[in-house]
Each structure stands twice: as structure tokens, then as C-alpha cells.
XYZ file of C-alpha atoms in Angstrom:
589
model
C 100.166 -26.559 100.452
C 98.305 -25.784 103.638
C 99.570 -26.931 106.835
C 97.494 -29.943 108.196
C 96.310 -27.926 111.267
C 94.375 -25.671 109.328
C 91.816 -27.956 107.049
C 88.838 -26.747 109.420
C 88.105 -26.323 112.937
C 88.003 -30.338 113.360
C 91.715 -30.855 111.954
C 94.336 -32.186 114.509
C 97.545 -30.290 114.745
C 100.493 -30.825 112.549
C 102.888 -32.780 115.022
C 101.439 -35.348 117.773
C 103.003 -37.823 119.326
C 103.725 -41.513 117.189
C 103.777 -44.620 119.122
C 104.649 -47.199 117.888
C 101.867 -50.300 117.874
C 102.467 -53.116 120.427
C 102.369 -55.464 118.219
C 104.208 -54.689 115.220
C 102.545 -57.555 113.272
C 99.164 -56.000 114.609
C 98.409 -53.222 112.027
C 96.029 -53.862 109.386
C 94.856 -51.448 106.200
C 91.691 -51.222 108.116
C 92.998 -50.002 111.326
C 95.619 -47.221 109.598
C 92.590 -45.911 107.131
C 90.361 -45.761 110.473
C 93.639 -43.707 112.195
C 94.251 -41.649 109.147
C 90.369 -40.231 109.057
C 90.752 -39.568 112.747
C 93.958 -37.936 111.851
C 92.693 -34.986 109.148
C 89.707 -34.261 111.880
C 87.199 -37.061 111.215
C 85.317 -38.143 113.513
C 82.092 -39.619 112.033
C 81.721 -41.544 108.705
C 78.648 -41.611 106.925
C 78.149 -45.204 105.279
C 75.568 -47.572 103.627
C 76.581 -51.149 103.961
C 77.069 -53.664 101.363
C 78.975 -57.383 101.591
C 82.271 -55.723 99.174
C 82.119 -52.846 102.620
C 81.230 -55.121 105.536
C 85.258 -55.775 106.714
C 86.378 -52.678 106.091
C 83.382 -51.391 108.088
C 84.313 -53.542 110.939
C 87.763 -52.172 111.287
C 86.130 -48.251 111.040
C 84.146 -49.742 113.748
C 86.913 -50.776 115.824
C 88.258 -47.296 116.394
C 87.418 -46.153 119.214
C 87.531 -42.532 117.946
C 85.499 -43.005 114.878
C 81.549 -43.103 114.904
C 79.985 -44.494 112.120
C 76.722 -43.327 111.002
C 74.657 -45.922 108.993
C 72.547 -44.089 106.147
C 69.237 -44.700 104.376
C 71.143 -44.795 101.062
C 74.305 -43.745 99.676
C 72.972 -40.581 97.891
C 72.553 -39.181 100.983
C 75.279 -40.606 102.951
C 77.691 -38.454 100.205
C 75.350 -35.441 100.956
C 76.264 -35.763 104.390
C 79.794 -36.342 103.962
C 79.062 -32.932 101.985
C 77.332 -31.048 105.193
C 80.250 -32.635 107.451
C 83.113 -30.982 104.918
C 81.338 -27.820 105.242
C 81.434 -27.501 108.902
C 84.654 -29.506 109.847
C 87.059 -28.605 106.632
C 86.907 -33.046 105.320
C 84.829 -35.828 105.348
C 83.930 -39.148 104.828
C 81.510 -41.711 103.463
C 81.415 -45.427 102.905
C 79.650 -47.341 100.516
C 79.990 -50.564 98.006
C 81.387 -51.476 94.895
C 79.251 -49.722 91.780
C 75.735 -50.280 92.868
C 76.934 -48.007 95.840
C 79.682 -46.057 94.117
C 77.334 -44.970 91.329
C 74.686 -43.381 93.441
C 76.478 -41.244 95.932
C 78.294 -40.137 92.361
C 75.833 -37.390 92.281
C 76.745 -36.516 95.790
C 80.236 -36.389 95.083
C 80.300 -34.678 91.691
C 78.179 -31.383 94.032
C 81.076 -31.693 96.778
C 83.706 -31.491 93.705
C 81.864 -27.988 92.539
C 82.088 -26.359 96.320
C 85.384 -27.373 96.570
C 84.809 -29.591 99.501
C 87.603 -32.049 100.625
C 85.133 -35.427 101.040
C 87.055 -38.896 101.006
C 84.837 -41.204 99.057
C 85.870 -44.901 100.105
C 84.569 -47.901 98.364
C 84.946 -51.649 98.986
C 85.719 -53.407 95.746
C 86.101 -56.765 94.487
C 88.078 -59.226 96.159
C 91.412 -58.720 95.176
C 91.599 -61.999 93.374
C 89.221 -61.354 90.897
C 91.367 -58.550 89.140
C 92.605 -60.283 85.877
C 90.296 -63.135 85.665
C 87.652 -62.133 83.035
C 84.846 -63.218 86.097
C 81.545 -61.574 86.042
C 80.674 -60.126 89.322
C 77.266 -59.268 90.750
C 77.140 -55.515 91.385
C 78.172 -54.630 87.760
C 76.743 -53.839 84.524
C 77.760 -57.894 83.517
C 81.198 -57.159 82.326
C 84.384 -58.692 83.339
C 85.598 -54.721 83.751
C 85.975 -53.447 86.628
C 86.520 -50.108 85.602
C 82.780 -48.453 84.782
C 82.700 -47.192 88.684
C 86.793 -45.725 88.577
C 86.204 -43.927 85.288
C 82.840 -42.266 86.253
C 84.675 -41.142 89.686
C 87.548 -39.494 87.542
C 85.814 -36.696 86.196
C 84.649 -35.626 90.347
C 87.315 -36.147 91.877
C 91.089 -35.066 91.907
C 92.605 -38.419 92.687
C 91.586 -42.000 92.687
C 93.473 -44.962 94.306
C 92.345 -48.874 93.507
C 93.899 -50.551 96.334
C 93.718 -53.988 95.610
C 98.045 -54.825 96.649
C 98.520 -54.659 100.644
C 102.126 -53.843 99.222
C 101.322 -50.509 97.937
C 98.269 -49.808 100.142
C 99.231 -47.557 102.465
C 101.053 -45.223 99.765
C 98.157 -45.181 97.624
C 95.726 -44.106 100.747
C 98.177 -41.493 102.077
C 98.331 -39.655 98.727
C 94.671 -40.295 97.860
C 93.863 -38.402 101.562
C 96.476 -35.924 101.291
C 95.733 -34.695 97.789
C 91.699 -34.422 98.941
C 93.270 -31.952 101.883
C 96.105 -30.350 99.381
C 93.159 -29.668 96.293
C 90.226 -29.397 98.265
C 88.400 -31.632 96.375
C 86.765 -34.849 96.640
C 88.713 -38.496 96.315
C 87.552 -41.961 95.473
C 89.298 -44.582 97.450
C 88.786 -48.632 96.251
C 90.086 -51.018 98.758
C 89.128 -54.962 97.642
C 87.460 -56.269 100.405
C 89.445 -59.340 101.330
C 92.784 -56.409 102.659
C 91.241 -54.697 105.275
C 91.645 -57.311 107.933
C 95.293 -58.476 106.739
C 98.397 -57.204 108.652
C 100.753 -55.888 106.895
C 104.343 -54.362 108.017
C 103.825 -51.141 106.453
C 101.215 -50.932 108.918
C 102.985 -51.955 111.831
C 103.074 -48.655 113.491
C 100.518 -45.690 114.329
C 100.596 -43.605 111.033
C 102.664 -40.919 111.189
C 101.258 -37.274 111.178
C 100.910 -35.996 107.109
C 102.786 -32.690 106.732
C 101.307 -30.975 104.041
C 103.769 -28.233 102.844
C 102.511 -24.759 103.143
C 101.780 -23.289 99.905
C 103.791 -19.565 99.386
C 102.386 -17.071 96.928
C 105.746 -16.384 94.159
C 107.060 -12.969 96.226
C 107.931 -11.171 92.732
C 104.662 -11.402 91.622
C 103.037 -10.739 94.860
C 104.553 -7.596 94.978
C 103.905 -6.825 91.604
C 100.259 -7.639 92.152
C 100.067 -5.497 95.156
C 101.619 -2.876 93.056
C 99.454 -2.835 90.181
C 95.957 -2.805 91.977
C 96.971 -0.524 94.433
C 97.799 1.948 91.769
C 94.229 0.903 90.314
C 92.092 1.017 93.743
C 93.862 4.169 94.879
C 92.976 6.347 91.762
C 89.414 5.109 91.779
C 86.427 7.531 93.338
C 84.222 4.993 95.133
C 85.459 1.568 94.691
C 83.456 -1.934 96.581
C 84.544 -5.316 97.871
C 82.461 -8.278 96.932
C 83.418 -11.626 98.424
C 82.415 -14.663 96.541
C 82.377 -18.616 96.881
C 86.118 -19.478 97.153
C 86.985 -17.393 100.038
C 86.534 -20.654 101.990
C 88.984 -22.965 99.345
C 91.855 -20.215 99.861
C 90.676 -20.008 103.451
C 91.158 -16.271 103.030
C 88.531 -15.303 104.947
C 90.566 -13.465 107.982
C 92.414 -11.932 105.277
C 89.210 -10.496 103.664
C 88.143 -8.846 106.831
C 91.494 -6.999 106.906
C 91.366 -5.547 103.514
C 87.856 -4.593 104.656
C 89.489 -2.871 107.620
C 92.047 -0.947 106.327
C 90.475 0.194 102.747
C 86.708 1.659 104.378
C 85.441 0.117 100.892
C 81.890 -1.156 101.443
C 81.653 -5.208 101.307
C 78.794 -7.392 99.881
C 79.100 -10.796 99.147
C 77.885 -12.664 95.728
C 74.867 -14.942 96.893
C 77.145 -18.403 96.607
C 79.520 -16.978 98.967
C 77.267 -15.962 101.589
C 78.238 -17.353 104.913
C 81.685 -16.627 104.150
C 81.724 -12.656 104.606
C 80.717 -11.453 108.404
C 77.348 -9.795 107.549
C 77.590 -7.951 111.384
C 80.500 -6.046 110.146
C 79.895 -2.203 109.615
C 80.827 -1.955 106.438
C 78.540 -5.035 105.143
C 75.828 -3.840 102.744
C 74.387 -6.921 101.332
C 74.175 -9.477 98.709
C 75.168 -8.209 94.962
C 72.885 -11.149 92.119
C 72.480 -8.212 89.685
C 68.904 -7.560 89.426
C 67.971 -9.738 92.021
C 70.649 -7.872 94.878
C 69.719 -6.783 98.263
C 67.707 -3.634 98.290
C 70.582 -0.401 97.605
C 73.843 -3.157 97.073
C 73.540 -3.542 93.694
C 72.954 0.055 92.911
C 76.522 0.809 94.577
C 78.134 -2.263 93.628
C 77.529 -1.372 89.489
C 77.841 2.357 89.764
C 81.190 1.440 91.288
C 84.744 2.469 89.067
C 86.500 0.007 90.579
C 85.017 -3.700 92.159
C 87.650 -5.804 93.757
C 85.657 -10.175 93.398
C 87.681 -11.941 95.609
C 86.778 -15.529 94.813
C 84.080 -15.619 92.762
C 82.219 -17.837 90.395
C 80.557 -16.207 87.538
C 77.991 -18.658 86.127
C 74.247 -17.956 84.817
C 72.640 -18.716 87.908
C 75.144 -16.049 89.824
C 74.964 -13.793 86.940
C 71.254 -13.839 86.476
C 70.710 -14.950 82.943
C 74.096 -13.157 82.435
C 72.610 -9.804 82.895
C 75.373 -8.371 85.618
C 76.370 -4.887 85.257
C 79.906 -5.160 85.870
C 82.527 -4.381 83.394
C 86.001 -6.216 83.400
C 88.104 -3.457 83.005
C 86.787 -1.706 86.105
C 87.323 -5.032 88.093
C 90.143 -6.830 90.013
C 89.686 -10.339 90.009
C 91.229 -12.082 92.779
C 91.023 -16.232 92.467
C 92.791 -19.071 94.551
C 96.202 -18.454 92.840
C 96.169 -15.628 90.528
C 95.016 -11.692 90.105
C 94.067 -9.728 87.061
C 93.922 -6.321 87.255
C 91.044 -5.133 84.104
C 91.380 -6.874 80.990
C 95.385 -7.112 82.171
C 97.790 -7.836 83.995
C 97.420 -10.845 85.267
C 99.922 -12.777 88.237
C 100.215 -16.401 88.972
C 100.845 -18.009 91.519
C 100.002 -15.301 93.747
C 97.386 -16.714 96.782
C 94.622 -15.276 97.851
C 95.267 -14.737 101.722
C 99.064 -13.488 100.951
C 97.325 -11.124 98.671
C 94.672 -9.735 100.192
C 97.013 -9.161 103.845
C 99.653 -7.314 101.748
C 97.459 -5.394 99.618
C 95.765 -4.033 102.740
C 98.640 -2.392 103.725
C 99.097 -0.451 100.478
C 95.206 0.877 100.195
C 94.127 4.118 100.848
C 91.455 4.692 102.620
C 88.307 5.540 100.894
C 84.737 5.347 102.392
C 83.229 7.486 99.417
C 81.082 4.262 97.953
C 79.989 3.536 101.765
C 78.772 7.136 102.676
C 76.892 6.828 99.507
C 75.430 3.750 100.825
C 74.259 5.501 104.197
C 72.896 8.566 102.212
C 70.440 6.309 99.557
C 69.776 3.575 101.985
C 65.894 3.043 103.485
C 65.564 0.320 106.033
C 63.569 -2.835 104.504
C 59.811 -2.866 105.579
C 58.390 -5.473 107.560
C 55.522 -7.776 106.718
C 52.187 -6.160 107.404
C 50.254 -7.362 110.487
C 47.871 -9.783 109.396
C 44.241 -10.289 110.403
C 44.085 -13.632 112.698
C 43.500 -17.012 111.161
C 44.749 -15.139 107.596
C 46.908 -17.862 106.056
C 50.425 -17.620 106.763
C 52.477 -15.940 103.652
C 56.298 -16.854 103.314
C 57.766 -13.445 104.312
C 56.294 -13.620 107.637
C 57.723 -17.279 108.181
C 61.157 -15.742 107.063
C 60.885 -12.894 109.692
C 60.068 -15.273 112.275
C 62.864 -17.312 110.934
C 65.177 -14.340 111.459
C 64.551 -13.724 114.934
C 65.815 -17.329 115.220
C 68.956 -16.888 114.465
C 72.133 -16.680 116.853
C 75.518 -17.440 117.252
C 74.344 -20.955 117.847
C 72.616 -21.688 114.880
C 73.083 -21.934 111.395
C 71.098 -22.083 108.248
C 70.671 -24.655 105.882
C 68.927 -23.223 102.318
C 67.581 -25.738 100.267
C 67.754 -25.429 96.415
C 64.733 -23.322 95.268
C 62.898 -20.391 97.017
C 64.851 -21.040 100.098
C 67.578 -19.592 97.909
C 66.099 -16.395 97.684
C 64.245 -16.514 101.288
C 67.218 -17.522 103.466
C 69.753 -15.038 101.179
C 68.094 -11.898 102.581
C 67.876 -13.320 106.213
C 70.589 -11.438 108.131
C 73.218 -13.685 109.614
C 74.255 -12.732 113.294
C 77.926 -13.304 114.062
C 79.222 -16.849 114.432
C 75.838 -18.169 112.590
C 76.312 -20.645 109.974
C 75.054 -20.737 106.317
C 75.094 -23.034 103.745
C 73.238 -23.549 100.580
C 74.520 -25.858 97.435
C 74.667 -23.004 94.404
C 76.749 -24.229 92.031
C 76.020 -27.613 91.922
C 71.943 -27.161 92.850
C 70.867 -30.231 93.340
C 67.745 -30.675 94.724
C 66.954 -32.843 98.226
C 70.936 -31.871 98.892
C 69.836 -30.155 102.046
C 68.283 -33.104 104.097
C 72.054 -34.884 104.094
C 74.131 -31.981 104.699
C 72.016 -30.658 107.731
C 72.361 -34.713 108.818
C 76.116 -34.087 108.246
C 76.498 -30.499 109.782
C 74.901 -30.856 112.246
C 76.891 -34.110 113.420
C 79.674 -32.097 112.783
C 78.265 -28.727 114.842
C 76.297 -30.360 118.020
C 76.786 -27.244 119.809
C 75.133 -25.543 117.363
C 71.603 -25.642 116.530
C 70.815 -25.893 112.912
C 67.621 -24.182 111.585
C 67.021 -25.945 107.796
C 64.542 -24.676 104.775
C 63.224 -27.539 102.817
C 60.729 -27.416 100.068
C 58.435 -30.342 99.700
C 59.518 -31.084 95.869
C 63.286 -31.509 97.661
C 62.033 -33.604 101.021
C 60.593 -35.907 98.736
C 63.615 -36.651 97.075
C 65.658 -37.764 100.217
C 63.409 -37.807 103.225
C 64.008 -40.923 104.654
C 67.431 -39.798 106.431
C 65.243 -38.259 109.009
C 65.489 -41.073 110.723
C 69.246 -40.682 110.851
C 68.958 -37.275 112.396
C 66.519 -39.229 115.039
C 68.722 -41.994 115.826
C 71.823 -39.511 116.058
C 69.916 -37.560 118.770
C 69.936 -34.335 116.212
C 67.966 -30.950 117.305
C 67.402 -29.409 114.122
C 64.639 -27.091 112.981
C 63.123 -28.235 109.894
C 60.894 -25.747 107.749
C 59.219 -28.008 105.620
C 57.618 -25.390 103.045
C 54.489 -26.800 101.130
C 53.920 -24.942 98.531
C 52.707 -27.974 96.279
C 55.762 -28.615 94.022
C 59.016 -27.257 92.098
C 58.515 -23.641 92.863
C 61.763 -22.437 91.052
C 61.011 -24.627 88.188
C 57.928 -22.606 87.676
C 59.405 -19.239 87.523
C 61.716 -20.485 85.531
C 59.169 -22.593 83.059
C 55.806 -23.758 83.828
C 54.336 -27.584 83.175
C 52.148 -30.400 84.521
C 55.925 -31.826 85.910
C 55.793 -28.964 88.311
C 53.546 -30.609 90.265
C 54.023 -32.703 93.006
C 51.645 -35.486 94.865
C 51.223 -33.560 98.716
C 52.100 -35.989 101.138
C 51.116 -35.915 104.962
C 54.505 -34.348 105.959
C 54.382 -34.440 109.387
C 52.430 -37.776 109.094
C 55.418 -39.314 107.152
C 58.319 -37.726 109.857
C 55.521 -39.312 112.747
C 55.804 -42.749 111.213
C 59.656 -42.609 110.980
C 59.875 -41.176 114.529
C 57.930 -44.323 115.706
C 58.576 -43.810 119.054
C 61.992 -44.254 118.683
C 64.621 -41.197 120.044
C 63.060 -37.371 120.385
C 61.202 -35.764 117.696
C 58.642 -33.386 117.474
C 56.187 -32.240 114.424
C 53.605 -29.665 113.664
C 51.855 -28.172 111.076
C 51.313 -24.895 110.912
C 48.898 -22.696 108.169
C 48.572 -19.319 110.260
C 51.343 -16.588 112.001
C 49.956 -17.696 115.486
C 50.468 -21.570 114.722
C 53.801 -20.717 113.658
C 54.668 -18.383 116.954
C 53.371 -20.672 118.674
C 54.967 -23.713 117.212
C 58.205 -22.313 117.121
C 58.251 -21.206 120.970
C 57.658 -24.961 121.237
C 60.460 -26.158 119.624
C 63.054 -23.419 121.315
C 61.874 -24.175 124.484
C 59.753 -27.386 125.515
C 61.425 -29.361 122.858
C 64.667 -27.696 122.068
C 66.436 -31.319 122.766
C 64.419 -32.769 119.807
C 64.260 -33.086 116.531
C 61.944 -30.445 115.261
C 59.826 -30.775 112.087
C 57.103 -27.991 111.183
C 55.479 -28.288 107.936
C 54.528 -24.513 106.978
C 51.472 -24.261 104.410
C 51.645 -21.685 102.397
C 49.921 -20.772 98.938
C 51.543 -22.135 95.503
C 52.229 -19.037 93.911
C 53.917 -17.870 97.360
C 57.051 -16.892 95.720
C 59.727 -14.298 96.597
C 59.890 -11.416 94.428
C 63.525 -11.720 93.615
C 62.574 -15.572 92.047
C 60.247 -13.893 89.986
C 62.806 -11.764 88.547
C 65.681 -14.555 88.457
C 63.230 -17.240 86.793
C 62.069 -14.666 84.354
C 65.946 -14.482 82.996
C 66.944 -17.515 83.877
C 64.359 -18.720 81.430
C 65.609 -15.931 78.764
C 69.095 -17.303 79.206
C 68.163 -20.656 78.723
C 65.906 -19.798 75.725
C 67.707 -18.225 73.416
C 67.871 -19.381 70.056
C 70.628 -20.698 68.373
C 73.109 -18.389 67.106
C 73.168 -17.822 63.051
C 75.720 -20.205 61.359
């Protein structure tokens, strides 16, 4: 198990000092939840309020290192709890029994597919009513209480129903703990009549978790070592291609020495971009198959050997399942195990352990890289365009690229901002995130909420479609009222881009809204926010000098029009076997 210091940059360290409470009939559930958040490293709690919440929100309230951040709805209150994982390593949302539980579900089940520690708290019936066959509002009009705890169990790792103040602060310890341990999501119900009771097991500060560090099996770490060593060392031109779960097994470091020592050139799977450090020399891109950064994919599947350290292989990742890569030319490196070709295969052997040791054993071999150099042709730029032209989407993406810094990071929308934002370059210390697994569209207006409450000294530049803004806009006004200086891109294109590349319909289309009309109304004088709309490359200069500079302490919201059939070239490709994939006809029986 990892230590506790080392769930994210927020995390406290492992051992601090624990007073004990003045008043040892002073602590509540309430006020050790509230110190336990603070604890793991958070420090803002996303809620929605409801009258099973309203005491427990009270007591989150009441510490004075906790902020809590009232959203919209709960949907996006778990999206931001999402954003906040990303950026800080946990987080943490609030909401009310069912009728809240059942709509940041969505939210939760996307955090459970990236892996991300988010601690899901509900307030549930008073603990009275457990028992009694009573109908409670808030339900589906059954004397069950269960419907909410059994939808939770399939996305998360661990639920707790805290309805006892005797076995209360067990059941939240291991609930919180086991999020950090797995990283994945938890559901926590606490009945809302507990949170203001004291409680002896509550009478003191809570004492510091110590999460035991988990230790790859030596034998078969140094049998794993062995065996791929012996397989890298006899290949000609073998690659590196990081992929999503780098950031579970918190391997990155370890991943940059392997880079180090072996000269093998590294590109990163399009889910685990962010992850890799694109400013390294050795960095030649994203590999998605077809759809790969211009000259990666080429070396990446004319490779004999490809060492995937973390990936996930799904159809969106494998493009229609049309990757070139053959398993017995491949070391797959996962969380806990290796497998070396269609065998051997080691358990219990972790990814960081593995990836330090095995760097130590490589040879090094830049054959695949010098290839790289020799074939490689520098991507062109956008032609200049005639003035008052309208604006096309590659030139707002080259615009967007000169953006980026150290001190900002990227938020990608699900849709063409996948493809767009994949083959911006990333600067070192810049941030990017994107939902690929999970791709759940309107994820990225509560997770830039969330990471950028978790990243103020960043500035975070996000890529929104208009089919996605419309399905969680109205947490704009959280960003306002939290004093947030993003950069929205607001892309109106006129509806569900990817779903058109992928199949056409009528349901493609979207009704246009006045976007920077809507954000205008929301602002209503109220905090700093700025808007724009912009249909030509000098509007969009122009508008973005604006927002770095006049209003760079604002909330920045530029709606970019652009034509419908705007599309990257790579969707084209991806939607076109995507759509094979997912057409196929049923197999004879």
C-alpha cells in the first residue's frame, strides 16, 4: 500500500502531531469526517444540499480548513470531485440520500474508470428509520433503503452505511483508506441525525492513517527483470509507450528513468497523455494506430519489441481494434504484473519497482530513435488566411498552443477536442486531462471547476464543444463565485461532432444558443468574468491578448464559430472505424 504522503501533491505527510481534543466529550462524527478529508489532502468539498445533508454540511462547515463549494447539481459536483482527484491525488463531494446519490452516479462510475480516489459521501435516512418498513420521500416508494447502496457497488471499491455512532468511525476510516489504498472511488452513507452527536470514539483529533507501502514479491521482480531484459536486449529497435495507469501506480518518475537509461524512443497512448513529459528528447508523440501523431505510429508498429507500461486497450484506444501491434513482440507492464509475449507472466510485481530495476539491466539502444530523426518532417502550419476569412479549427488550436506554459493546463472535452488538444504539444509542468475511458460528455465543465480549485496557481485553458456545454453549463457560475481564471474555448460547431463521424442523424443536431449571452446572464454582475465571440483569426488574437492580459484575473469565456463540418482529420479516420467496429454484424451461430 502506498504511504499516505504520496496520494498527490495535496496529501499531508505520514506522521503529524495528535492532540488530543479539549474536550474529550467534544468530538462528533461530523467534526472527525471534516478532519479526516483535511487529513488525505482535502481541502475543498464539492456539495449540493439536501435536508438528509444539511447537519453533516454544517459540521464540514465548521472546519476551519475545509471550504465547501456549493454546486448547481450533483452531476457536476461528482465531476468536480473528478477534476479535484486529478490534480490533488483524492477528493470529495456531498450530496443527499438517492435523489442526490443517483445523479452524481454517473459522475462517480467515470472517476471509477480513471482510477481516481473520489470519496462520495451521502446523508441518509435518519437512523431510526432502518427496520421500520416506513416509506420515505426521496425514494422510489419502497420501505428499502437499499436501491442507492446497490447501484454505488458496482463504482466503487467500498461502501460504508453508517447509521451506528458505535461503529462509525471504523466504517469511515476503512471506507477513506481503501479509496487511497485502490484508487478508486467510495460511497460513504452517514444517517443524518449522527453527525452532530458526540461520541467517545471521537474524543480525540484522528490519528494520522498509515497506509502500508505496497512491495513488489522480490523473486518475481527479479525474474521479471530477467526475462524482458533478455527480450529488450536482443531486439533491433525496440519503443516505450506509456499509457493511462502510469498515474494509478504513480510510476511516472520511474518511467522517465527507463527512458533514460534504455535511449528507446517514448510515445504515449492518447488516454495517457499528460502522464509522459512530452519536452523530453526522446518523446515522439502519441501512438492511436491510424490516427497517431505524424511518424509515431510508423516506428511504434515497425518496432520488434514495444514495452506498454500501463495501458488500456479498448476500441476507442485501439481504433475500431485496428492496432498494429502483435503480443508476442510486446511487454506488457500493468499495476501489479508483467508478461513478457504471449508468456511469462509475474504477479505481484509493481510497476515503479519494475520499471527502476529494469532500467538498470537495459542496454542501450537508440536504433528506433535515429530512425525517428532520419523519416521525421516537421508538421506544417496553418496557411495564412485572407482577413475576415472565417476562422477554421487548426488555426484556433495553434493559437491555443502558443498558450500553453508551465502554468497552465488543458482540459479536452469529449469529442473533437480529443483529437485537437492530443496533438497540442505540452510544455513542461503543463497539465492535461481529458475523460477517455469513461467519455462522458459535459464531463469537462466540472473537472476544470474542480482542477482548477485544486491548481489556483495554475491557469487552466479548457476545450468545450457546444453539444457538451449544454449538458452542464450552469456550474459556470461556480467557477464565478470561486473567483476562477479559466480560459474557456467554447467551440460552436452546431452539435455532436464526433457522433457524426461516427454515424450521422437528425439527433446530431443541436438548438445554438447565445453562448456568451447565456455565460453574460450567469455572470450578472456578480464576481469577474469576461466573454467574447469570436468568428475570424484577428477576433481570436485579439480576444485572446485580452484575456492574458487585461483580464487574466477573470473568468474567460470565448465562444469560437467555426463551420459544422470543421473536423480534424484524425476524427475522420477514428469515426470511420469506430463506426466499422460498432457495425459489424453478428457473428454466424
Amino acid at each position: 500500500m502506498e504511504s499516505a504522503n504520496s496520494i498527490g501533491s495535496g496529501a499531508p505527510p505520514t506522521s503529524v502531531s495528535v492532540p488530543v481534543a479539549p474536550n474529550a466529550s467534544s468530538g462528533t462524527l461530523g467534526s472527525h469526517l471534516a478532519r479526516r478529508l483535511v487529513e488525505i489532502g482535502v481541502s475543498d468539498v464539492f456539495s449540493v444540499p439536501g435536508d438528509f445533508n444539511l447537519t453533516l454540511l454544517d459540521h464540514l462547515i465548521s472546519e476551519p480548513q475545509l471550504n465547501l463549494i456549493g454546486c448547481c447539481n450533483e452531476l457536476n459536483a461528482g465531476y468536480a470531485a473528478d477534476g479535484y482527484a486529478r490534480a490533488k491525488g483524492v477528493g470529495a463531494c456531498v450530496v443527499t440520500f438517492t435523489v442526490g446519490g443517483l445523479s452524481v452516479l454517473n459522475a462517480i462510475a467515470g472517476a471509477y474508470s480513471e482510477n481516481l480516489p473520489v470519496i462520495c459521501i451521502v446523508g441518509g435516512p435518519n437512523s431510526n428509520d432502518y427496520g421500520t418498513n416506513r416509506i420515505l420521500h426521496h425514494t422510489i416508494g419502497l420501505p428499502d433503503f437499499t436501491q442507492e447502496l446497490r447501484c454505488f457497488q458496482t463504482v466503487t471499491c467500498y461502501q460504508a452505511i453508517v447509521n451506528d455512532l458505535d461503529g462509525a468511525h471504523e466504517l469511515i476510516d476503512t471506507a477513506i483508506s481503501t479509496a487511497l489504498k485502490e484508487s478508486k472511488p467510495v460511497y460513504i452513507s452517514i444517517s443524518c441525525n449522527l453527525p452532530g452527536i458526540c461520541h467517545p470514539t471521537f474524543a480525540r483529533d484522528p490519528v494520522p492513517f498509515f497506509l502500508a507501502p505496497k512491495i513488489s514479491n522480490q523473486w518475481g521482480l527479479e525474474a521479471a527483470v530477467e526475462a524482458t531484459a533478455d527480450f529488450l536486449n536482443n531486439a533491433v529497435k525496440p519503443v516505450i509507450v506509456g499509457g493511462p495507469k502510469l498515474r494509478v501506480a504513480k510510476a511516472q518518475r520511474a518511467f522517465v528513468e527507463l527512458a533514460d537509461a534504455s535511449g528507446y524512443p517514448i510515445a504515449v497512448m492518447p488516454s495517457g497523455k499528460g502522464l509522459v513529459p512530452e519536452h523530453h528528447p526522446q518523446f515522439i508523440g502519441t501512438y492511436w494506430g491510424a490516427v497517431s501523431s505524424s511518424f509515431c505510429g510508423e516506428i511504434v508498429e515497425s518496432a520488434d519489441a514495444y514495452v506498454f507500461v500501463g495501458p488500456i486497450f479498448n476500441d476507442y484506444s485501439s481504433v475500431g481494434y485496428s492496432l498494429l501491434v502483435k503480443k508476442e513482440k510486446a511487454v506488457m507492464v500493468n499495476v501489479n504484473r508483467v508478461t513478457i509475449g504471449n508468456g511469462p507472466s509475474f504477479g505481484w510485481v509493481f510497476m515503479a519497482d519494475f520499471l527502476t530495476a529494469l532500467a538498470k539491466r537495459l542496454k542501450r539502444n537508440p536504433t528506433a530513435l535515429e530512425n525517428h530523426h532520419r523519416i521525421y518532417v516537421p508538421p506544417g502550419m496553418p496557411l495564412n488566411y485572407a482577413k475576415d476569412e472565417p476562422l477554421r479549427v487548426n488555426v484556433l488550436f495553434k493559437h491555443i498552443q502558443q498558450m500553453l506554459s508551465g502554468d497552465t493546463a488543458v482540459i479536452a472535452e469529449t469529442g473533437d477536442s480529443w483529437f485537437n488538444c492530443q496533438k497540442l504539444r505540452l510544455p513542461e509542468n503543463c497539465g492535461y486531462e481529458f475523460q477517455m475511458q469513461y467519455g462522458s460528455i459535459g464531463w469537462s465543465v466540472g473537472a476544470t471547476l474542480g482542477y482548477a480549485q485544486a491548481t489556483k496557481h495554475k491557469r487552466i485553458i479548457a476545450c468545450i464543444g457546444d453539444g457538451s456545454f449544454q449538458v452542464t453549463a450552469q456550474d459556470i457560475s461556480t467557477m464565478i463565485r470561486c473567483g476562477q481564471r479559466t480560459i474557456i474555448f467554447l467551440i460552436n460547431n452546431g452539435g455532436y461532432t464526433i457522433e457524426v463521424e461516427i454515424h450521422d442523424g437528425p439527433y446530431n443536431v443541436i438548438k445554438n444558443w447565445n453562448y456568451t449571452g447565456l455565460v453574460d446572464a450567469i455572470h450578472n454582475g456578480e464576481g469577474k468574468c469576461w466573454t467574447a465571440k469570436v468568428g475570424t483569426e484577428q477576433e481570436l488574437t485579439e480576444a485572446i491578448a485580452t484575456a492574458r492580459d487585461e483580464h487574466k484575473e477573470s473568468l474567460c469565456f470565448i465562444e469560437v464559430l467555426v463551420h459544422k463540418d470543421d473536423t480534424s482529420k484524425e476524427l475522420l479516420e477514428w469515426g470511420s472505424r469506430v463506426a466499422s467496429a460498432n457495425g459489424r454484424p453478428p457473428n454466424p451461430q
